[in-house]
PDB file of C-alpha atoms in Angstrom:
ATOM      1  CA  UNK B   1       0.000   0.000   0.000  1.00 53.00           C
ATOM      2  CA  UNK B   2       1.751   3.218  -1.253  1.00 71.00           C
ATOM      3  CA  UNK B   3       2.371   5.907   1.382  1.00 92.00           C
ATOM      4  CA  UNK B   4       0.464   9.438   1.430  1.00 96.00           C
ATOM      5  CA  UNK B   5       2.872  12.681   1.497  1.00 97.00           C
ATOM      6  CA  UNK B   6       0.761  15.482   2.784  1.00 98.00           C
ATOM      7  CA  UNK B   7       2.615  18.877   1.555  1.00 98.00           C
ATOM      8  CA  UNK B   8       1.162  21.800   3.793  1.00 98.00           C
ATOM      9  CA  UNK B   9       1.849  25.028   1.216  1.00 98.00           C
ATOM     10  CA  UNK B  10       1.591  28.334   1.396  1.00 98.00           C
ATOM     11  CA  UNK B  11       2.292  30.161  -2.322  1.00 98.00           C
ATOM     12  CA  UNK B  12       3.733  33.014  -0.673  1.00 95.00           C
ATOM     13  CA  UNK B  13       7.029  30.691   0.759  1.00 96.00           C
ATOM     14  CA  UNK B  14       9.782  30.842  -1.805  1.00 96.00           C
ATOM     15  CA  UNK B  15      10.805  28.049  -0.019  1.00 96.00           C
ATOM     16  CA  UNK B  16       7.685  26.324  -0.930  1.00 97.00           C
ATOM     17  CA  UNK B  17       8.489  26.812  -4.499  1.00 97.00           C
ATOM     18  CA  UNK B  18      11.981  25.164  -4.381  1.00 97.00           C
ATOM     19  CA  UNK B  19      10.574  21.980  -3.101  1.00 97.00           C
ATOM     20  CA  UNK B  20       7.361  21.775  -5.137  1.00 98.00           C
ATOM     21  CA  UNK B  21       9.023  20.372  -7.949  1.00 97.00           C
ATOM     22  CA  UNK B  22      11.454  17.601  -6.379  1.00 97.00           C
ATOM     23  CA  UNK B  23       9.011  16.725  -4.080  1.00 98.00           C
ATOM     24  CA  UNK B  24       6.531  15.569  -7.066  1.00 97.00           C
ATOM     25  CA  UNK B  25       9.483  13.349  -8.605  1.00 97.00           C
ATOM     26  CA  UNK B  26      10.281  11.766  -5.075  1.00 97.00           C
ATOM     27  CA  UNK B  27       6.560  10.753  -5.207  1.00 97.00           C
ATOM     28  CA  UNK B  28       6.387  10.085  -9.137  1.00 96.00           C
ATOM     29  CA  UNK B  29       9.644   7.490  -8.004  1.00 95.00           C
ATOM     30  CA  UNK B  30       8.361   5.815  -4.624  1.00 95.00           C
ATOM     31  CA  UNK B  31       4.694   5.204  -6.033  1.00 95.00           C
ATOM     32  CA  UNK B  32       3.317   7.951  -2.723  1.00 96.00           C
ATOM     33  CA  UNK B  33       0.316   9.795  -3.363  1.00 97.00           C
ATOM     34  CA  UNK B  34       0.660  13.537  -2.733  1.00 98.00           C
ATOM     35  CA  UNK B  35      -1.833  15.782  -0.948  1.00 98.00           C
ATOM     36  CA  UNK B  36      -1.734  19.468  -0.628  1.00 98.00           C
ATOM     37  CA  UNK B  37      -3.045  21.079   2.363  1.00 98.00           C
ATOM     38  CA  UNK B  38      -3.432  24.922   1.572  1.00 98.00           C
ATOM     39  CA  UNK B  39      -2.622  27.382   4.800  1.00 98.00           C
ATOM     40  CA  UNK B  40      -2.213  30.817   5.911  1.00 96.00           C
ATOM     41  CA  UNK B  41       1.345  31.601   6.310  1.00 93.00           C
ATOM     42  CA  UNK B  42       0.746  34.801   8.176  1.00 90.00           C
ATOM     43  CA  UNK B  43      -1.705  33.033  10.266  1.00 91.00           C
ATOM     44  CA  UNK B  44       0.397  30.466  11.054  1.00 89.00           C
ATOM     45  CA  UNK B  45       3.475  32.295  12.300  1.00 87.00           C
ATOM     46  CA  UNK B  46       1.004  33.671  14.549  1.00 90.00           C
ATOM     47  CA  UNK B  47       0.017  31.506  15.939  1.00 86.00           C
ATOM     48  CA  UNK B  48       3.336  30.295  16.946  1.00 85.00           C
ATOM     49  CA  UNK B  49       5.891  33.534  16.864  1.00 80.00           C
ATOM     50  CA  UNK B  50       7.385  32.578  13.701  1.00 66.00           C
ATOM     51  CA  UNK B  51       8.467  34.994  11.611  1.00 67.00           C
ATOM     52  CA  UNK B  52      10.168  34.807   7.835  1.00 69.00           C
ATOM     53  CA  UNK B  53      13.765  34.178   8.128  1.00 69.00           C
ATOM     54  CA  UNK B  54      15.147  37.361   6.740  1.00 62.00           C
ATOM     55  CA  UNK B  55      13.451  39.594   9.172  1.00 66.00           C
ATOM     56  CA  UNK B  56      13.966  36.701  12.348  1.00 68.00           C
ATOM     57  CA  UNK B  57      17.362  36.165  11.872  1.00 61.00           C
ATOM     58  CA  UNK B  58      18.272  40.091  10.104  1.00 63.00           C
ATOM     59  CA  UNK B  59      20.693  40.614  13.514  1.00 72.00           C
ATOM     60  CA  UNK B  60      22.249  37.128  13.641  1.00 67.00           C
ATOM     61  CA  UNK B  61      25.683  38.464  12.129  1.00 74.00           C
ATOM     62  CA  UNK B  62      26.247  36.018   8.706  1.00 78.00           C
ATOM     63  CA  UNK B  63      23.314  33.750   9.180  1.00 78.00           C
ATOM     64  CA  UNK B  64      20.986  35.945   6.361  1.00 78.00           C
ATOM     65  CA  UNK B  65      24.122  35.731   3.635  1.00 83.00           C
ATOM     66  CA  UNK B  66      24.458  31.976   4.449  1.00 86.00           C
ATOM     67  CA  UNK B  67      20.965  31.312   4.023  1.00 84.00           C
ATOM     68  CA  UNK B  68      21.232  33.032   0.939  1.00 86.00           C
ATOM     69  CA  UNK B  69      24.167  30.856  -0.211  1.00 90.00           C
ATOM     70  CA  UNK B  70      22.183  27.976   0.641  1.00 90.00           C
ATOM     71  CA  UNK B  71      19.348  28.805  -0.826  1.00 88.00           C
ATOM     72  CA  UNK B  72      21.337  29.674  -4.372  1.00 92.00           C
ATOM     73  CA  UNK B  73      23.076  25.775  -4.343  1.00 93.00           C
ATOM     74  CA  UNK B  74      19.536  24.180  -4.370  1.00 90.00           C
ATOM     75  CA  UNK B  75      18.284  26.710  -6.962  1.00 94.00           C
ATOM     76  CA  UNK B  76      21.394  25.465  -8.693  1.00 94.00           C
ATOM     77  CA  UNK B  77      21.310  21.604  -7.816  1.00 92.00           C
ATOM     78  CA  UNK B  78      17.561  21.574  -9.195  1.00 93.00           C
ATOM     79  CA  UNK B  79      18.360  23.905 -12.112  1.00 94.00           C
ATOM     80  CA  UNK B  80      15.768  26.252 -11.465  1.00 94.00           C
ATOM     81  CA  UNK B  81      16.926  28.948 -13.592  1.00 96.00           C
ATOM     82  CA  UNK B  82      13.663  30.554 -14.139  1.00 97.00           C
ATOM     83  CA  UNK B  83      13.494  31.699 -10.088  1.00 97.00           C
ATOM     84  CA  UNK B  84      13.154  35.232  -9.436  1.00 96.00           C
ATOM     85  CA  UNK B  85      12.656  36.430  -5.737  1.00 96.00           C
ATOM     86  CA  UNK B  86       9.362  38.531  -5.424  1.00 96.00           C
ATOM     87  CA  UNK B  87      10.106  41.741  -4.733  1.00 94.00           C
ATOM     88  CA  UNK B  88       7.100  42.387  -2.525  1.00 93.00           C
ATOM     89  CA  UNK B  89       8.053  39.122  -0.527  1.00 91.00           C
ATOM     90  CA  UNK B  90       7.262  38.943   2.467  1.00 89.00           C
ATOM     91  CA  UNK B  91       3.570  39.689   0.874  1.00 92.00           C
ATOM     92  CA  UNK B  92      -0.160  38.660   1.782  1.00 93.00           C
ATOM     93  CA  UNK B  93      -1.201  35.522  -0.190  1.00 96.00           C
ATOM     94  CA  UNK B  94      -4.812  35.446   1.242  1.00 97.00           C
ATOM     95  CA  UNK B  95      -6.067  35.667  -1.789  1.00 98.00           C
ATOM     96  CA  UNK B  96      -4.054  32.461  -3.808  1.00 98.00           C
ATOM     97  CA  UNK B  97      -4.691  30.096  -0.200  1.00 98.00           C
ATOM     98  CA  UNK B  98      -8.315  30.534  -0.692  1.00 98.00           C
ATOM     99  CA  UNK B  99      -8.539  30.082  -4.458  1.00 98.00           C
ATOM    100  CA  UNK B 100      -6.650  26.677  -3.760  1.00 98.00           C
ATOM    101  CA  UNK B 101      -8.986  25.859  -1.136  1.00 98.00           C
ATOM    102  CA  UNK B 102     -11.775  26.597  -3.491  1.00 98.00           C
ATOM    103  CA  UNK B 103     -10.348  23.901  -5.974  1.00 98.00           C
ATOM    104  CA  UNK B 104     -12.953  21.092  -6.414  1.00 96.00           C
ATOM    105  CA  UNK B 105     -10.393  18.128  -5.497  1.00 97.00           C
ATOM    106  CA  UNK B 106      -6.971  17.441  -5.150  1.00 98.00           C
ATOM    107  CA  UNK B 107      -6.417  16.845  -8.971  1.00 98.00           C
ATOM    108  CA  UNK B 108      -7.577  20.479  -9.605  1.00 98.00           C
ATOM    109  CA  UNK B 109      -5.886  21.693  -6.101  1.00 98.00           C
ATOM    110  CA  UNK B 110      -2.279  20.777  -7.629  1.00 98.00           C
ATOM    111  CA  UNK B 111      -2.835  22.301 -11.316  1.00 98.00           C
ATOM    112  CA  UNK B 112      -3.713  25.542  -9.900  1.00 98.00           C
ATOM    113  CA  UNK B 113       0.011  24.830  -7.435  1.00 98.00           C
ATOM    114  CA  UNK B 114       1.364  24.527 -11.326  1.00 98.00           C
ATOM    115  CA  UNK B 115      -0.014  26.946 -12.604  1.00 98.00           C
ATOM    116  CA  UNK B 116       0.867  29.373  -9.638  1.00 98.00           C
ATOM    117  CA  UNK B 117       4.354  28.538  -8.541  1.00 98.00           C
ATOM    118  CA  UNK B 118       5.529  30.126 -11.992  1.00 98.00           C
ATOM    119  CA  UNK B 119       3.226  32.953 -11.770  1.00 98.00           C
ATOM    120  CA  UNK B 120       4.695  33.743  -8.441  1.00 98.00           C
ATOM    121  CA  UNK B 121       8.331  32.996  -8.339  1.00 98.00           C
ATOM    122  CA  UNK B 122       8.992  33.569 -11.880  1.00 98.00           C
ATOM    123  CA  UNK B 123       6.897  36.168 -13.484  1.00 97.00           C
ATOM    124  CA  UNK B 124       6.333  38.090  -9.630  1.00 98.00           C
ATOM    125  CA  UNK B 125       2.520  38.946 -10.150  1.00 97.00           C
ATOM    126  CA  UNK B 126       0.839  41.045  -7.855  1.00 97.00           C
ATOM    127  CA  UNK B 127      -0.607  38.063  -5.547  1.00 96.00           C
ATOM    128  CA  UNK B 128      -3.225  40.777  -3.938  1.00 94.00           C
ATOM    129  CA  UNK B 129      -4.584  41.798  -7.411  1.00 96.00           C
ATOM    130  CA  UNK B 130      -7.864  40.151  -8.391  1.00 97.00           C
ATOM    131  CA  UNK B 131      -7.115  40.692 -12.233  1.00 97.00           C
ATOM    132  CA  UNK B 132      -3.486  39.139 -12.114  1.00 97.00           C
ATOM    133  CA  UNK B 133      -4.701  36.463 -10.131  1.00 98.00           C
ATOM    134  CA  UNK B 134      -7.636  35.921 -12.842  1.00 98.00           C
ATOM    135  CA  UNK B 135      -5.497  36.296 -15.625  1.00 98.00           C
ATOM    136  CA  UNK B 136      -3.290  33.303 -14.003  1.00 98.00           C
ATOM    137  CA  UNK B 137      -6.699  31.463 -13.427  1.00 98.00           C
ATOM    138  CA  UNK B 138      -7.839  32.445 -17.263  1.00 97.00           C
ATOM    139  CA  UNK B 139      -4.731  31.556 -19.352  1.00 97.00           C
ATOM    140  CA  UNK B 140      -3.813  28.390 -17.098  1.00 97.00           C
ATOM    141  CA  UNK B 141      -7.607  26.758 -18.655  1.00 97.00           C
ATOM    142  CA  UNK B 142      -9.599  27.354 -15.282  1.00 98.00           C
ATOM    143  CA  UNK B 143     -12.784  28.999 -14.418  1.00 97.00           C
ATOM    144  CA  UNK B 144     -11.618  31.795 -12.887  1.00 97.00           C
ATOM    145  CA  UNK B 145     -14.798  33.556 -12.029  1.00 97.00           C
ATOM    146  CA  UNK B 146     -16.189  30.623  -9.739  1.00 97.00           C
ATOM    147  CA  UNK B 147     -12.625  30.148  -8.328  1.00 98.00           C
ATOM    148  CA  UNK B 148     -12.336  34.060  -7.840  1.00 98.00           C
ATOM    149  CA  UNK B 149     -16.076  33.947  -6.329  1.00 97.00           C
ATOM    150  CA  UNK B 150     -15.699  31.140  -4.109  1.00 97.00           C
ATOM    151  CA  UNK B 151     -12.689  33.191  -2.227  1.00 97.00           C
ATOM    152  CA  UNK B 152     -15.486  35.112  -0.805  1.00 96.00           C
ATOM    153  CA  UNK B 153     -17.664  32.174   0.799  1.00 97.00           C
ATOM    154  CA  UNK B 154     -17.658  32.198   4.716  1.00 98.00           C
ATOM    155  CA  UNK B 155     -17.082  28.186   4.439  1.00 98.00           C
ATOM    156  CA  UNK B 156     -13.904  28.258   2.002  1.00 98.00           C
ATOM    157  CA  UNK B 157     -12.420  31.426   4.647  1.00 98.00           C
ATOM    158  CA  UNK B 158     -13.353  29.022   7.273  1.00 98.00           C
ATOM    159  CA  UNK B 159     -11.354  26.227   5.830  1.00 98.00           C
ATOM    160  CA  UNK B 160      -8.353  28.233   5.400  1.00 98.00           C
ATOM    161  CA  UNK B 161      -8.160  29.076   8.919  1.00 97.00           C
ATOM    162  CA  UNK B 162      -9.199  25.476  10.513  1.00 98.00           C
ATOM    163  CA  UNK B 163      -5.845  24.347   8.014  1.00 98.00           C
ATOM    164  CA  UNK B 164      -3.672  26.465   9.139  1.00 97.00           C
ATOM    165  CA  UNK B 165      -4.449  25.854  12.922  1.00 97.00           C
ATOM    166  CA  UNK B 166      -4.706  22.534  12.572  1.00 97.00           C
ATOM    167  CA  UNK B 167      -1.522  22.144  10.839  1.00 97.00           C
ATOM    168  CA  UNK B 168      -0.047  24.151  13.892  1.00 96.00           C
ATOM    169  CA  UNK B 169      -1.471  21.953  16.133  1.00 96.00           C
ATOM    170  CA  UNK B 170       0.003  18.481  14.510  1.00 97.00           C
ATOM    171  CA  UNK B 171       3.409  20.479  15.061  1.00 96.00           C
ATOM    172  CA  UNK B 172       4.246  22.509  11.543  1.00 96.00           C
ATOM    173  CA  UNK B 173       5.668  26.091  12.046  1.00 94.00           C
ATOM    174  CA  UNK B 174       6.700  27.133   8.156  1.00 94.00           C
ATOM    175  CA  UNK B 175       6.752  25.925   4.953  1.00 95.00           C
ATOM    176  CA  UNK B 176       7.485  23.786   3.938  1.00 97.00           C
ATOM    177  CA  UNK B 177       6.113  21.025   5.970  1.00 97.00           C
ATOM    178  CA  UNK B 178       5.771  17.706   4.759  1.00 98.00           C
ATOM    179  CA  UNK B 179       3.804  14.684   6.875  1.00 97.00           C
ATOM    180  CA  UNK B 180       3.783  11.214   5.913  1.00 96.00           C
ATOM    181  CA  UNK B 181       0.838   9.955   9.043  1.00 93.00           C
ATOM    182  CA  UNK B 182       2.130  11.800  12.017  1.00 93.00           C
ATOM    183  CA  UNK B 183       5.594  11.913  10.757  1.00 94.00           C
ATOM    184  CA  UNK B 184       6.612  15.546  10.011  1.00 96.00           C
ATOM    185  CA  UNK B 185       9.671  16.845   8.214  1.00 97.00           C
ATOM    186  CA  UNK B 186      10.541  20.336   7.607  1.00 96.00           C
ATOM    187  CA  UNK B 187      12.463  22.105   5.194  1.00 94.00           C
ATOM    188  CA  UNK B 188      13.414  21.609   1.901  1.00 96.00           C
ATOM    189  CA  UNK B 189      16.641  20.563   2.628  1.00 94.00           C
ATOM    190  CA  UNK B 190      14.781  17.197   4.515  1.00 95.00           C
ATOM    191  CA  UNK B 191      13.258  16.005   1.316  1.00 96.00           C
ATOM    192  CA  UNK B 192      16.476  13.258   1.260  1.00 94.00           C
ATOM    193  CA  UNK B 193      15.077  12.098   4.510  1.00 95.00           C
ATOM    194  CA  UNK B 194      11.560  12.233   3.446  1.00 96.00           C
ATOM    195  CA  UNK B 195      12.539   9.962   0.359  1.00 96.00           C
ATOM    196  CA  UNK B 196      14.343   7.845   2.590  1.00 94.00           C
ATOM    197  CA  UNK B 197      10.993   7.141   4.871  1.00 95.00           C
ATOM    198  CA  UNK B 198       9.047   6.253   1.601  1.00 94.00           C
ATOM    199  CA  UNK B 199      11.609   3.307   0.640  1.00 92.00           C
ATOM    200  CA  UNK B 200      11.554   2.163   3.718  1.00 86.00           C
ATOM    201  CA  UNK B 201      14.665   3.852   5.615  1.00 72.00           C
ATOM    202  CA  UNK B 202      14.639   5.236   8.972  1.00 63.00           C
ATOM    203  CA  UNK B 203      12.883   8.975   9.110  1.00 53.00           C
TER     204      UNK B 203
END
């Protein structure tokens, strides 16, 4: 029985972005099925006095430029040439969360990941801005005025909100966060271990 890798995303994580796409060839290799589990990233630090690393660490002298270094060897590694830090970052991404919470199943929940990681990391859209956001929706083949409508519905806000907290509660603090059952990894840099786990190695 294959294993279920639950990715809890937020759009507005670079970070996120980095491991969407080796995390869907570690489960395209070990046979896992993938679930994403949209939160709030601004909700969820807090609700537990986490903050993005740039501003958390800023006064840690040469932690920020080695993060940075870091960061530029998997960009490298993966050769994800098309990356482009948002400029706006750290920005509100209300408005992406609840169009993938909106999506009618999983199959539909990861196209619109697909068709938003670019959007974000690579082209920089303005993630608050109802027309970018539809224009994403339009050109990517989805129906962007139900999607765009449903944001507004007091059950998909709801939904948001119970993710997010309950994600906090099972122990995640950023993104990403990967669980596999009650197994939780974090960071991009754990997606070895996660693979490991999947073919039957130690966590």
């Amino acid at each position: 029985m294959s294993k279920t890798v639950e990715f809890i995303l937020d759009l507005a994580a670079p970070n996120g972005y980095l491991a969407w796409y080796p995390l869907k060839d570690i489960v395209a290799r070990t046979g896992a099925e993938l679930l994403v589990t949209p939160v709030f990233l601004g909700g969820m630090h807090k609700l537990t006095g986490n903050a993005p690393p740039m501003m958390r660490d800023a006064n840690v002298k040469g932690k920020v430029p080695y993060a940075a270094l870091e960061f530029q060897r998997f960009l490298d590694r993966h050769a994800m040439t098309k990356f482009r830090m948002h400029p706006a970052l750290p920005f509100n991404s209300i408005l992406l969360q609840r169009v993938l919470v909106a999506a009618k199943d999983q199959q539909e929940m990861q196209a619109l990941v697909d068709a938003f990681q670019p959007a974000v990391w690579e082209q920089n859209i303005d993630c608050s801005d109802v027309e970018a956001v539809g224009g994403v929706l339009a050109e990517s083949g989805f129906d962007a005025q139900r999607l765009l409508g449903a944001t507004q519905d007091a059950e998909v806000k709801q939904r948001l909100v119970d993710n997010t907290s309950q994600a906090v509660e099972r122990g995640a603090f950023g993104i990403p966060t990967f669980f596999v059952g009650s197994e939780m990894w974090f960071g991009k840099e754990r997606l070895g271990q996660l693979e490991e786990y999947l073919t039957g190695g130690k966590p």
